[in-house]
Short mmCIF file of C-alpha atoms and ligand atoms in Angstrom, two decimals:
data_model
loop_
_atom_site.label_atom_id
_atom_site.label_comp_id
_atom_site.label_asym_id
_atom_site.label_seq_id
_atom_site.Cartn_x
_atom_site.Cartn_y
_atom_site.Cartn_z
CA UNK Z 164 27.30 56.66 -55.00
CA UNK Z 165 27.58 54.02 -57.92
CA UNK Z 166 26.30 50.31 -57.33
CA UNK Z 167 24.60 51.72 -54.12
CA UNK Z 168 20.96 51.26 -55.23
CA UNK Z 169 21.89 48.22 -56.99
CA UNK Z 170 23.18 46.56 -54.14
CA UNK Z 171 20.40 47.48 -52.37
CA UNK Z 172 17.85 45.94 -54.42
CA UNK Z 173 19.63 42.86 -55.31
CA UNK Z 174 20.41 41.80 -51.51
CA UNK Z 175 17.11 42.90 -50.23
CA UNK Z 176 15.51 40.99 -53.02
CA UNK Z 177 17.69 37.75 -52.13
CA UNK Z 178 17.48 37.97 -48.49
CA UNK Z 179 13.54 38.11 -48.94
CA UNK Z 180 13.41 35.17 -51.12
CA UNK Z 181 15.94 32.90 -49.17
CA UNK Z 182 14.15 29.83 -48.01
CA UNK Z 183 16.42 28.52 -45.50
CA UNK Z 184 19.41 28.86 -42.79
CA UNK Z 185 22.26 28.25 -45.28
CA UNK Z 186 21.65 30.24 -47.87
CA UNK Z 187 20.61 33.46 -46.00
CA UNK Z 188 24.52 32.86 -44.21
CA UNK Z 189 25.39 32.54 -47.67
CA UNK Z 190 23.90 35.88 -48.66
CA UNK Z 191 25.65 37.76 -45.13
CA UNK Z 192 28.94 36.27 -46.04
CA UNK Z 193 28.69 37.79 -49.80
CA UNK Z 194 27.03 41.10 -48.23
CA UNK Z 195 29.43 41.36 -45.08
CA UNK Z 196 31.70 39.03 -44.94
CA UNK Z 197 35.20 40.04 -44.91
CA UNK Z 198 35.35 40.22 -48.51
CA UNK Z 199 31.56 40.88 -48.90
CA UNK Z 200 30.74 43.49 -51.70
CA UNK Z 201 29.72 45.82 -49.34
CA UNK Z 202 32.59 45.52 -47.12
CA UNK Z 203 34.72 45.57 -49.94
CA UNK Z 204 32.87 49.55 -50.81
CA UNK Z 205 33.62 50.24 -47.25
CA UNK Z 206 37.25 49.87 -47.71
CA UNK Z 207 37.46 51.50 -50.70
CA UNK Z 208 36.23 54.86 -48.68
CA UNK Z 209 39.99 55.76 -47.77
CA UNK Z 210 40.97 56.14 -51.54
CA UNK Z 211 38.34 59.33 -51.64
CA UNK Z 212 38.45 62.62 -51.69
CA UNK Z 213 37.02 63.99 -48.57
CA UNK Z 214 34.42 65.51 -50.24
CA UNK Z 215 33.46 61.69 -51.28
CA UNK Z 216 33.35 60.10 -49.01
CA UNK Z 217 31.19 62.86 -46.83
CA UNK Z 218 28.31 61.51 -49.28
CA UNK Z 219 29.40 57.65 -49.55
CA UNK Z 220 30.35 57.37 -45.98
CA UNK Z 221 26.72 57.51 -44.40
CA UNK Z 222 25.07 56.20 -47.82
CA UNK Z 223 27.17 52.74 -47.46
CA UNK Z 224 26.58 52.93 -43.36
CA UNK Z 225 23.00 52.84 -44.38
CA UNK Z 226 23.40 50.22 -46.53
CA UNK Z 227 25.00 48.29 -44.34
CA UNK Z 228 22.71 48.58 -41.07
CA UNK Z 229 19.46 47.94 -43.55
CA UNK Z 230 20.98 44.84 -45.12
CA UNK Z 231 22.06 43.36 -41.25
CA UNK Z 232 18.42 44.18 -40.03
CA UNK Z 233 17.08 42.53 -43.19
CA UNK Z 234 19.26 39.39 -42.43
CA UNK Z 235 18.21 39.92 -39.20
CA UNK Z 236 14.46 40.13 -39.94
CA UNK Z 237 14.70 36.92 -41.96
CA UNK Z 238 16.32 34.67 -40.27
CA UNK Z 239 13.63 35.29 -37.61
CA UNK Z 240 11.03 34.54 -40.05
CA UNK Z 241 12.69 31.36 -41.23
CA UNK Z 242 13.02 30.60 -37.27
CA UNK Z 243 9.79 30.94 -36.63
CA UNK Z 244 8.72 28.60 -39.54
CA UNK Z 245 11.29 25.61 -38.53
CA UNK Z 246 9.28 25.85 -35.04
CA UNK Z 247 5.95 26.04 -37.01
CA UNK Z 248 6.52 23.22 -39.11
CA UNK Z 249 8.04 20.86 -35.61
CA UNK Z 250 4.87 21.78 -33.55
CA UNK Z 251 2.80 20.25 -36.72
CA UNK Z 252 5.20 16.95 -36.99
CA UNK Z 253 5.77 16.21 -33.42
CA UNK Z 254 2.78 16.43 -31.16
CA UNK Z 255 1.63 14.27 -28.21
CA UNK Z 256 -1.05 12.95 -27.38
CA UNK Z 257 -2.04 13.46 -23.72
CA UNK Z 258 -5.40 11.30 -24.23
CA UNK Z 259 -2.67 7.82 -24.88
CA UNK Z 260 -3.41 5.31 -21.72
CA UNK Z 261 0.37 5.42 -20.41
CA UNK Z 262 2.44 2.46 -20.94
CA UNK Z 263 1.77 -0.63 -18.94
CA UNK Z 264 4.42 -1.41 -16.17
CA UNK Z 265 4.56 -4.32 -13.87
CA UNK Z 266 2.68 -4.47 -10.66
CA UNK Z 267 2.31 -6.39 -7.41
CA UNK Z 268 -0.81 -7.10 -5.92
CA UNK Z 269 -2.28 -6.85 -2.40
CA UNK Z 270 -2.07 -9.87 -0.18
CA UNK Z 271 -5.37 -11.64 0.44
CA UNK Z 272 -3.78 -12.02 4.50
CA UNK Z 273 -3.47 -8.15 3.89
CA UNK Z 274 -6.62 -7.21 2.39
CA UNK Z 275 -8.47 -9.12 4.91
CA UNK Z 276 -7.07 -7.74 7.90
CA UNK Z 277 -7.93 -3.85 6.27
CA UNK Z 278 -10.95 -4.88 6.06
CA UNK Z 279 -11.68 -6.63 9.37
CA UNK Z 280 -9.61 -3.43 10.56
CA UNK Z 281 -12.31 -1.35 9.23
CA UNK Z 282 -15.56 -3.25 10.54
CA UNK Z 283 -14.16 -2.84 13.84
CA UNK Z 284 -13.11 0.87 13.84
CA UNK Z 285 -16.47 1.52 12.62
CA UNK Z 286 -17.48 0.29 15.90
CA UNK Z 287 -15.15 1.64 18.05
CA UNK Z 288 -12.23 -0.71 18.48
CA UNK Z 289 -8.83 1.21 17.84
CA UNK Z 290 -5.91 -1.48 16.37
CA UNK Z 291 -2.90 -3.22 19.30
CA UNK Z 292 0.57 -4.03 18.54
CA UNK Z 293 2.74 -5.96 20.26
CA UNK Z 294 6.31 -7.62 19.34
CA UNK Z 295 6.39 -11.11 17.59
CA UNK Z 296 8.92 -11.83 19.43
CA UNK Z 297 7.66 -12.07 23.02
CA UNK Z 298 8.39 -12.80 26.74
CA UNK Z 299 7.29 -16.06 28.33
CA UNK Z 300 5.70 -14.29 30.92
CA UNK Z 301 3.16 -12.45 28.10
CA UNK Z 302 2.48 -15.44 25.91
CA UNK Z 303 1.88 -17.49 29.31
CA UNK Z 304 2.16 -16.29 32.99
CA UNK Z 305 0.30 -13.01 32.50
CA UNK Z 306 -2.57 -14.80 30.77
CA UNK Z 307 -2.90 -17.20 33.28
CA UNK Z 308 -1.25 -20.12 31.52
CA UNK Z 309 0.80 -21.84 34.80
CA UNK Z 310 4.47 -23.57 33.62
CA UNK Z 311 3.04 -26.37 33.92
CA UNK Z 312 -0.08 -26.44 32.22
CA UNK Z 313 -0.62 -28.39 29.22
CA UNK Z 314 -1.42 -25.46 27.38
CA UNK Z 315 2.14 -24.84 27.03
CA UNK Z 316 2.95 -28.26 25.23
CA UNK Z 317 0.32 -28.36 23.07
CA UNK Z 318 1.29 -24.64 21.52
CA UNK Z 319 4.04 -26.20 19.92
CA UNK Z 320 6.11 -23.08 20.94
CA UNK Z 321 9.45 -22.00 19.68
CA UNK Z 322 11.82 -20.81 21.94
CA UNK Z 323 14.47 -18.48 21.38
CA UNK Z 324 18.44 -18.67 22.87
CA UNK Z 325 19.36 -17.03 25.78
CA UNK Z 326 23.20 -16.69 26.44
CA UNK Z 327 25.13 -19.30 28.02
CA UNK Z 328 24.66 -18.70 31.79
CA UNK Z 329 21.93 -16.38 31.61
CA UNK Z 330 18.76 -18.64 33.17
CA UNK Z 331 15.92 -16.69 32.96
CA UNK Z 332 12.98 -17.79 30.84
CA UNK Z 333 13.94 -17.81 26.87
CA UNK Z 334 11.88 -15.75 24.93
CA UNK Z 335 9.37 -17.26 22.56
CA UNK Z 336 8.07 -16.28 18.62
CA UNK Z 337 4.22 -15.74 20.32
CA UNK Z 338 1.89 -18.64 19.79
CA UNK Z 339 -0.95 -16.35 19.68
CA UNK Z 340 -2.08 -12.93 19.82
CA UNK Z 341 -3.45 -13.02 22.90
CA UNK Z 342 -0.27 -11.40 24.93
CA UNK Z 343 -1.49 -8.10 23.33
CA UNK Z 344 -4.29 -8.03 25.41
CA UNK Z 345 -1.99 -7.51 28.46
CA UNK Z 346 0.04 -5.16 26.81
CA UNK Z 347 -2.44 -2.89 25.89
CA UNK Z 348 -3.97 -3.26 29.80
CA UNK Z 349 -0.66 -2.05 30.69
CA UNK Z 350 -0.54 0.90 28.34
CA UNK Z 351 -3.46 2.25 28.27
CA UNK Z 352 -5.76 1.28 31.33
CA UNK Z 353 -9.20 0.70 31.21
CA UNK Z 354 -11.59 1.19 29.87
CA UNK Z 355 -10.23 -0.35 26.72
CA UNK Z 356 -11.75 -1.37 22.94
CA UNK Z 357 -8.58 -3.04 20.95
CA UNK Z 358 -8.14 -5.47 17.95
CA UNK Z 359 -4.51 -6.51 17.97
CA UNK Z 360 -4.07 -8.45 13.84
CA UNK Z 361 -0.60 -9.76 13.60
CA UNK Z 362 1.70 -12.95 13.00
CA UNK Z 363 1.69 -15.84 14.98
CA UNK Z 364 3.74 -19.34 15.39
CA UNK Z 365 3.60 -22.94 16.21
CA UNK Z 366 5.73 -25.78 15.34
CA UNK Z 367 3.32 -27.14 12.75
CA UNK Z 368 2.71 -28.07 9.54
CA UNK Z 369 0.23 -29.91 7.36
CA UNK Z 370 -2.72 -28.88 5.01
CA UNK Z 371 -4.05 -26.66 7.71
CA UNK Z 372 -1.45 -25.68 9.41
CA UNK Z 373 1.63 -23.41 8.96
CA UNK Z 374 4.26 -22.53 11.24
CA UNK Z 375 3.16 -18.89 10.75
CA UNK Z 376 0.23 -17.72 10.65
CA UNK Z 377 -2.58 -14.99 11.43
CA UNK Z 378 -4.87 -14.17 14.27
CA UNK Z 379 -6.93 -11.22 15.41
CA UNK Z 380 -7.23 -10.92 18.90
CA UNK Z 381 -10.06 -8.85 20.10
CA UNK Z 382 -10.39 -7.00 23.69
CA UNK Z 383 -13.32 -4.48 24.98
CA UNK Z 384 -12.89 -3.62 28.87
CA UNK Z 385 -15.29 -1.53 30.62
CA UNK Z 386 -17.41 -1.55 34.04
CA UNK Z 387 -20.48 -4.04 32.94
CA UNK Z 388 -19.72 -5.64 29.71
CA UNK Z 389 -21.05 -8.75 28.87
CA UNK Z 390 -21.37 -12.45 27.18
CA UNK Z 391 -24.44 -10.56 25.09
CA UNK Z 392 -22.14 -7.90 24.25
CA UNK Z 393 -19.64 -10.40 22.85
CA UNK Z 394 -22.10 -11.93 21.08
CA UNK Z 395 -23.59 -9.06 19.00
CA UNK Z 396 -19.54 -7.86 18.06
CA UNK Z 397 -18.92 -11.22 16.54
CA UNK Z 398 -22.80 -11.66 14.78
CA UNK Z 399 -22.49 -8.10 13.54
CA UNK Z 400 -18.42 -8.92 12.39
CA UNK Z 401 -19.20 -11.91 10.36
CA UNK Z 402 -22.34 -10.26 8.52
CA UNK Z 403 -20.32 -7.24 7.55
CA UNK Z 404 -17.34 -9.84 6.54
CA UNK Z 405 -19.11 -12.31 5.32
CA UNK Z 406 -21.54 -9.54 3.29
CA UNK Z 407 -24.67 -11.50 4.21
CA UNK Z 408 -27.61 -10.20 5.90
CA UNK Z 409 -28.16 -13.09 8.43
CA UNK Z 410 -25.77 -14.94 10.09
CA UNK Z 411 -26.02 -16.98 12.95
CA UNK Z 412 -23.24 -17.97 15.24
CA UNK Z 413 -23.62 -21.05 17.91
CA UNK Z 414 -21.77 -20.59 21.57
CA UNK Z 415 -20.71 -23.61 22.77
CA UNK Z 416 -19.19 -24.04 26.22
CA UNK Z 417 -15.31 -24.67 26.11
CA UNK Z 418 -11.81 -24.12 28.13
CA UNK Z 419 -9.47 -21.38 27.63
CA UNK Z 420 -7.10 -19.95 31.07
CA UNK Z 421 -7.21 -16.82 30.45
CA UNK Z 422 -11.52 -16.62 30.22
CA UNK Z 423 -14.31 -17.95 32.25
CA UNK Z 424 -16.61 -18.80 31.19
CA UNK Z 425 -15.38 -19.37 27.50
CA UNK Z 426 -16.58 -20.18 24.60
CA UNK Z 427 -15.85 -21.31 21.22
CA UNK Z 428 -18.00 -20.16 18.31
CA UNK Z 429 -19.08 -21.53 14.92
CA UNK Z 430 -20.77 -19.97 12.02
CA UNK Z 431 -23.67 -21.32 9.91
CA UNK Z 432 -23.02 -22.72 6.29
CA UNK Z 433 -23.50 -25.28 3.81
CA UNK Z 434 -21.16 -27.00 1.49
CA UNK Z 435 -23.95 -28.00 -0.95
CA UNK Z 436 -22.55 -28.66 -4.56
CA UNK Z 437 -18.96 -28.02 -3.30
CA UNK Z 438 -19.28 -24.51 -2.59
CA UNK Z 439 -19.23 -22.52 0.93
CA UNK Z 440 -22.46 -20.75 1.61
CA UNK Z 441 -21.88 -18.31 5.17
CA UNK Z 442 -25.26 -18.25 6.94
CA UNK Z 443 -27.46 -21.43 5.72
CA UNK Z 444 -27.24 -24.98 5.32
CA UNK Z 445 -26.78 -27.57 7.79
CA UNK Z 446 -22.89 -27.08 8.90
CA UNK Z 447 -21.20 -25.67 11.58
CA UNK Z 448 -17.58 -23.81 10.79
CA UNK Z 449 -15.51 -23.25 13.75
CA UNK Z 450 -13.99 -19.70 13.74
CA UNK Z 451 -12.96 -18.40 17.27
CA UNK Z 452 -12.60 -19.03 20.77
CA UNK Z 453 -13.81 -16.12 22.89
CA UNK Z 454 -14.77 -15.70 26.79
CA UNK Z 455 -15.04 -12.89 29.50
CA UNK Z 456 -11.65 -12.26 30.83
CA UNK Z 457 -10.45 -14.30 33.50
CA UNK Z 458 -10.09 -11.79 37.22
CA UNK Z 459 -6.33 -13.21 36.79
CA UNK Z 460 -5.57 -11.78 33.25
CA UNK Z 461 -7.21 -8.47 34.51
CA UNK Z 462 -4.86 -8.09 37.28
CA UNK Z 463 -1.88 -9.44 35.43
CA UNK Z 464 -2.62 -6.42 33.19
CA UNK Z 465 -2.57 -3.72 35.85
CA UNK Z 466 -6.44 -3.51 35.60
CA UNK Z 467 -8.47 -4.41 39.20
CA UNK Z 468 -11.64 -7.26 38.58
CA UNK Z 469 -13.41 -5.63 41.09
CA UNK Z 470 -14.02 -2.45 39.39
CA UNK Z 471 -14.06 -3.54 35.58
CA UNK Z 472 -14.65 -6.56 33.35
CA UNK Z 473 -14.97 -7.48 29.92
CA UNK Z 474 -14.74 -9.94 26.72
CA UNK Z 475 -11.49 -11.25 24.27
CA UNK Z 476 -11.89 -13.49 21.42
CA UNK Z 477 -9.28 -14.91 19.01
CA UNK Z 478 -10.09 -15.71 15.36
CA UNK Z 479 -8.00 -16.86 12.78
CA UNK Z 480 -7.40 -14.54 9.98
CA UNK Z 481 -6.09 -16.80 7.30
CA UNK Z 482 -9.39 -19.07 8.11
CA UNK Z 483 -12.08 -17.02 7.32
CA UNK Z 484 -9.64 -15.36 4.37
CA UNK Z 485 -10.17 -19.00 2.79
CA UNK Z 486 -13.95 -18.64 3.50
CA UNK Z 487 -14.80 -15.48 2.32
CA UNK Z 488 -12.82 -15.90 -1.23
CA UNK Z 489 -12.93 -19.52 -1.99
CA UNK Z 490 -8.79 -19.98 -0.97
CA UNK Z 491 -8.57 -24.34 -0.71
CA UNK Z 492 -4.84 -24.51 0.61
CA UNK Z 493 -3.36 -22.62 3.87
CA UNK Z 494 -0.20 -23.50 2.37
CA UNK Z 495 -0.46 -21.71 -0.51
CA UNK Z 496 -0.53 -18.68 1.38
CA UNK Z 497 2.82 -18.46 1.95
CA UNK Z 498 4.32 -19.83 -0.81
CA UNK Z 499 4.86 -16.50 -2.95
CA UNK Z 500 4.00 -18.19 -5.90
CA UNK Z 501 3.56 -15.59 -8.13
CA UNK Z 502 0.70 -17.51 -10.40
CA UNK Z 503 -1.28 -17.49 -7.20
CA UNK Z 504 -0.87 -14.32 -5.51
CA UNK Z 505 -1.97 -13.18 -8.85
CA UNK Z 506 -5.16 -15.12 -8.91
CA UNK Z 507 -6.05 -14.36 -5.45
CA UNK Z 508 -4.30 -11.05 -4.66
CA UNK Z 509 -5.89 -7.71 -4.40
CA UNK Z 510 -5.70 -4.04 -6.88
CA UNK Z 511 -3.67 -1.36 -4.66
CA UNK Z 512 -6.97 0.70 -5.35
CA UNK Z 513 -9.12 -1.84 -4.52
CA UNK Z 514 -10.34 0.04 -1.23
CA UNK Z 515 -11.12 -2.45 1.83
CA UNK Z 516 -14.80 -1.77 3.17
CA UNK Z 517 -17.69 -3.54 3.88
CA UNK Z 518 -18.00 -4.92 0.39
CA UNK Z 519 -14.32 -5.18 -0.71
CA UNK Z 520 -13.20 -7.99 -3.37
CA UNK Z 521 -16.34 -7.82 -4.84
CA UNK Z 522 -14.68 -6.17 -7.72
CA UNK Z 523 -12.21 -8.31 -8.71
N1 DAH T 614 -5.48 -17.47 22.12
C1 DAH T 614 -6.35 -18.54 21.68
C2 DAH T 614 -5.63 -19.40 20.66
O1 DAH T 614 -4.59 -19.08 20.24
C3 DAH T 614 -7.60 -17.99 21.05
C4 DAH T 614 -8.46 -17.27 22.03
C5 DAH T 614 -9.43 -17.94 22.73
C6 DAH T 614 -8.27 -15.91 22.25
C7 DAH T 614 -10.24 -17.29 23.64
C8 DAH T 614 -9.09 -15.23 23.16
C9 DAH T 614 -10.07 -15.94 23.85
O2 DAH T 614 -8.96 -13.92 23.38
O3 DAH T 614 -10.86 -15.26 24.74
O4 DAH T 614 -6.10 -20.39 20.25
#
């Protein structure tokens, strides 16, 4: 039929040489659309003869099909090149450090007690909790501290309110860590190897003292410990801790109730040119008070003296945290001063073990 092969040509021609979106919709609308040239032919079929349009019929059909499958071939083309030429432009790179965002640090109260936590699981002690919030019989009776002992008075304790009318004993924030040792007597028997790290609290306050603070109490139970016993935990503590290959601790004979005998302890160091050396020099730092637990703290705790015995000690955490990383103020501590817990806090990563803080 006339124009056929011209149409052909032409459209196949443009449709091959259209270089983008709009202009190959362009082409399909002139092709195709309603009053495309080819739809326009198609219409034109029912003014023939029979005969004609037997031969136009299928040649414009063809037509027809071929130019949609040629639109449809390009416009896949042309797709294909828009997603070509993105990938080029817009590519990341997965090699960028990612973009800095704000972060805390760790506590140096925090980092010290992971790693005192993890000198003394390494040899054997498992860690004690017990509520900050504590009965008077705990913090006192049970460690054989008697109402009226002076004890008492000079832990600066805070009491909590009971109800009008209700008379027993008020509560009190614990003045030391000590009433763990009972508690874990009662809950798990002996024998027993604890550390019990936590929050304590005394009315005080001046440059070395806070009303809260931090003590690890420590508590190994079995039938024939002893004083030498003690004394190897606490040398072989403070050289881990202290990362120095000697230390030397001095005993030297003291009071506490709840052990007999008892002892308080110092370590070795020198102050020369200002700064704290752990293990020389001429000073003596006090750090703990220790002692075999009294027969009366035993059986306060469920456990009988006859058949087993053993050693507690109580240090003070935030103490030898201001020893081991040069910290001058106890107050500071608490303060949340973010300048400072920046200076002398901890990296998340910065994994607490024999020689942690080294690092930073
Ligand atoms: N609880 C004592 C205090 O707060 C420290 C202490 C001394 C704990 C001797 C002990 C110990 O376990 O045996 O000062």
């Amino acid at each position: 039929m006339d124009g056929i092969t011209g149409l052909r040509e032409k459209y196949l021609r443009y449709i091959a040489a259209a270089g983008d979106m709009d202009t190959l919709e362009n082409l399909r609308l002139a092709a195709l659309g309603k009053k495309g040239e080819i739809s326009l032919k198609m219409r034109a079929l029912g003014q023939m003869s029979a005969a004609e349009r037997q031969v136009a019929g299928p040649a414009l059909n063809g037509l027809k099909s071929e130019i949609d499958a040629a639109l449809k071939a390009r416009r896949a083309a042309l797709e294909d090149a828009i997603l070509e030429q993105r990938l080029q432009a817009e590519w990341l790179d997965v090699t960028l450090p990612a973009r800095p965002r704000p972060s805390g640090t760790i506590h140096p109260v925090s980092q010290v007690m992971d790693e005192l936590t993890a000198i003394f699981a390494d040899m054997g002690f498992s860690v004690a909790e017990g509520p900050q919030i504590e009965s008077d019989w705990h913090n006192f009776d049970a460690l054989n501290i008697a109402p009226e002992h002076p004890a008492r008075q000079e832990h600066d304790t805070f009491f909590m309110h009971r109800a009008v009318d209700d008379n027993r004993p008020p509560h009190v924030l614990r003045t030391h860590t000590s009433p763990v040792q009972i508690r874990a007597m009662q809950s798990q028997g002996a024998p027993i190897r604890v550390i019990a790290p936590g929050r304590v609290y005394r009315m005080d306050m001046d440059q070395t003292h806070t009303p809260m603070f931090h003590q690890v109490e420590g508590l190994a139970i079995d039938r024939d410990i002893t004083m030498a016993q003690l004394k190897w935990t606490l040398e072989e503590f403070c050289r881990a801790f202290f990362e120095v290959d000697e230390v030397e601790l001095r005993f030297r004979a003291s009071h506490f109730p709840f052990t007999e005998p008892s002892a308080e302890v110092d370590i070795r160091c020198s102050w020369e040119g200002g700064q704290l050396k752990i293990g020389e020099g001429t000073d003596w730092l006090e750090i703990l008070g220790s002692g075999m637990v009294h027969p009366h703290v035993l059986r306060a705790g469920g456990i009988d003296p006859d058949r087993w015995q053993g050693f507690a000690f109580g240090m003070g955490i935030d103490r030898i945290a201001m020893l081991k990383y040069g910290i001058p103020d106890l107050r500071a501590f608490f303060e949340s001063d973010l300048r400072w817990l920046r200076h002398y806090g901890f990296a998340s990563l910065d994994q607490p073990s024999l020689a942690a803080g080294l690092s930073r």
